[in-house]
Amino acid sequence: MSSFLDNEELQELRIHFMHSTQEKLDQIELLVLNSEAQRNQVSHKAIFKDILAITHSIKGSSRGYKFDTMAIICNKLEDYISGFLNHDKIVSAEELTVVLKYTDLLSSYGEDFIKNKKVDDLAFQEKFQKLFSTSHLQKDTTKRIVLSHVKVQILVVGINKIIMKQVYMGLTDISHNISFAADPLEAFHRISLEKFDLIISSFVMDPIDGMSFTLAVKNQWQEKAPHVILFCTEPLKFKYDPLLSPDKILIKSLTLPQELNDYLKHNFGPYIKTNIPVIPKTKQIVKSIFFVEDDENILELFLMVFSEKKDVVLFNEVTKSDPFDRITQLLPDLIIGDIHVPKVDTMALLKKIKQYDELANTPVVFFSGDPEQPIAVELVKQGALAVLDKTIILTSMIDELEKLGINLQT
């Protein structure tokens, strides 16, 4: 009798795994609902530790059954939860919704496999892209998911919570996405599937120390290896070829945040955050709004959000081409637009608005899934009042506009 599973036996085991995973995802959804009810209580944090543990379990099994895309989605969910656990913050309703988006995507992956005995990984990477506003997918043989490269992609390995607070302090001036790995073995798996620009690692780790981990990373990925910063309690002497050694060793001390910040500014200069212009002191009265948007569903959201402002006229035509002529006819008090609309050159439109005498002082606000991308920064430089995060459309669009000095007529 063969000691190896044949394909049919393996498929049955994989289907069984997916059924058990669905049960675990149901547990997560129940925990999220409990968290919503206990958001201001101490138990809230314990609930998310439980969610993290379940996600970690699903991820480990996904790797064993060679569901790499599923493992990556679990990685991203772990990163998301670890981010607000490390910050000791109360999780908002919007953040709970994001967690449920992850579980829905994982559940959909499992349902597809149970139904079809296979999954189109590339299609799920595209679903991931749409759900979480990532703007680039590396479509090669490894099918790695890569987040928008207008931010430094950072993997933190084996760093304890106390030092993690110093890391956050050192990252304040750099646009970044941060991911976490508990140990070097987990880190190796993540690096093999995802692209990182920088690894921040502790020296004291199991089963190998930080120097050996660095050597392995540099040796494995060579010229494509990410930068590596090693945190130590005392200076270390290099034993290896400089090309296989850490790019920087930082000693754990009160100066660590500033030293980390200096290193990042020197090596990742293009990712330094641009200061947002000062909010105007005087309020601008708005009685009419023109929307530059081609998606009818988004326009319906706008109508719902602004429905309480009954005296504000909303021009909500679907944008199919350059809307400049229509804007000059209507002369609205406020223009709100998606940063990316097919057949509309957003930058050129903004410049024309600012050069038109009767619109020169009209506030223009854009929204985007990634308000820190280069075009968003350039739009603000060219006169846009702000580029807001897309997720605020339903939650606090009016509040955000008022913070910008816009007084909506009531």
Coordinates of N, CA and C in Angstrom, one line a residue, residues 9 20 37 48-49 51 60 62 75 103 117 152 155 177 189 194 245 254 319 335 369 379 392 405:
E9 N -7.8 11.2 -2.5 CA -7.8 11.3 -1.1 C -7.4 12.7 -0.6
S20 N -14.4 22.7 7.7 CA -14.0 23.1 9.0 C -13.6 24.6 9.1
A37 N -20.9 44.8 20.4 CA -21.7 45.0 21.6 C -20.9 45.4 22.8
F48 N -10.6 40.1 20.3 CA -9.8 40.2 19.1 C -8.6 39.4 19.1
K49 N -8.1 39.1 20.3 CA -7.1 38.1 20.5 C -7.6 36.7 20.1
I51 N -10.0 36.2 17.8 CA -10.1 36.2 16.4 C -8.7 36.0 15.7
G60 N -2.3 28.6 9.1 CA -1.4 27.4 9.2 C -1.8 26.2 8.4
S62 N -4.0 26.4 5.9 CA -4.0 26.8 4.5 C -2.6 26.5 3.8
N75 N -2.9 36.3 6.3 CA -1.8 37.2 6.8 C -2.2 38.6 6.9
T103 N -13.3 38.0 6.2 CA -14.0 36.7 6.5 C -14.9 36.3 5.3
K117 N -14.1 22.1 -6.8 CA -12.8 21.3 -6.5 C -11.6 22.1 -6.9
V152 N 6.0 52.3 1.7 CA 7.0 51.4 2.0 C 6.3 50.1 2.6
L155 N 7.9 44.6 6.9 CA 7.6 43.4 7.7 C 8.3 43.4 9.0
N177 N 2.9 50.5 4.7 CA 2.0 49.4 5.1 C 2.8 48.5 6.0
H189 N 8.1 32.5 5.1 CA 6.9 32.2 4.3 C 6.3 33.5 3.7
E194 N 5.0 37.5 -0.7 CA 4.7 38.9 -0.8 C 5.9 39.7 -1.0
S245 N 24.9 41.0 5.4 CA 24.7 41.5 6.7 C 23.5 42.5 6.8
L254 N 16.2 54.9 24.1 CA 15.2 56.0 23.9 C 15.4 56.7 22.6
T319 N -20.8 60.9 -14.8 CA -19.8 61.5 -15.6 C -19.3 60.5 -16.6
I335 N -17.2 71.3 -5.5 CA -17.0 70.2 -6.5 C -16.4 69.0 -5.7
G369 N -9.3 55.6 -2.6 CA -9.0 54.5 -1.7 C -7.6 54.6 -1.1
L379 N -2.4 66.7 -6.5 CA -3.7 67.4 -6.6 C -3.8 68.5 -5.5
I392 N -14.8 57.2 4.1 CA -15.6 58.1 4.9 C -16.9 58.5 4.2
G405 N -13.6 73.5 6.6 CA -14.1 74.9 6.5 C -15.3 75.1 5.6

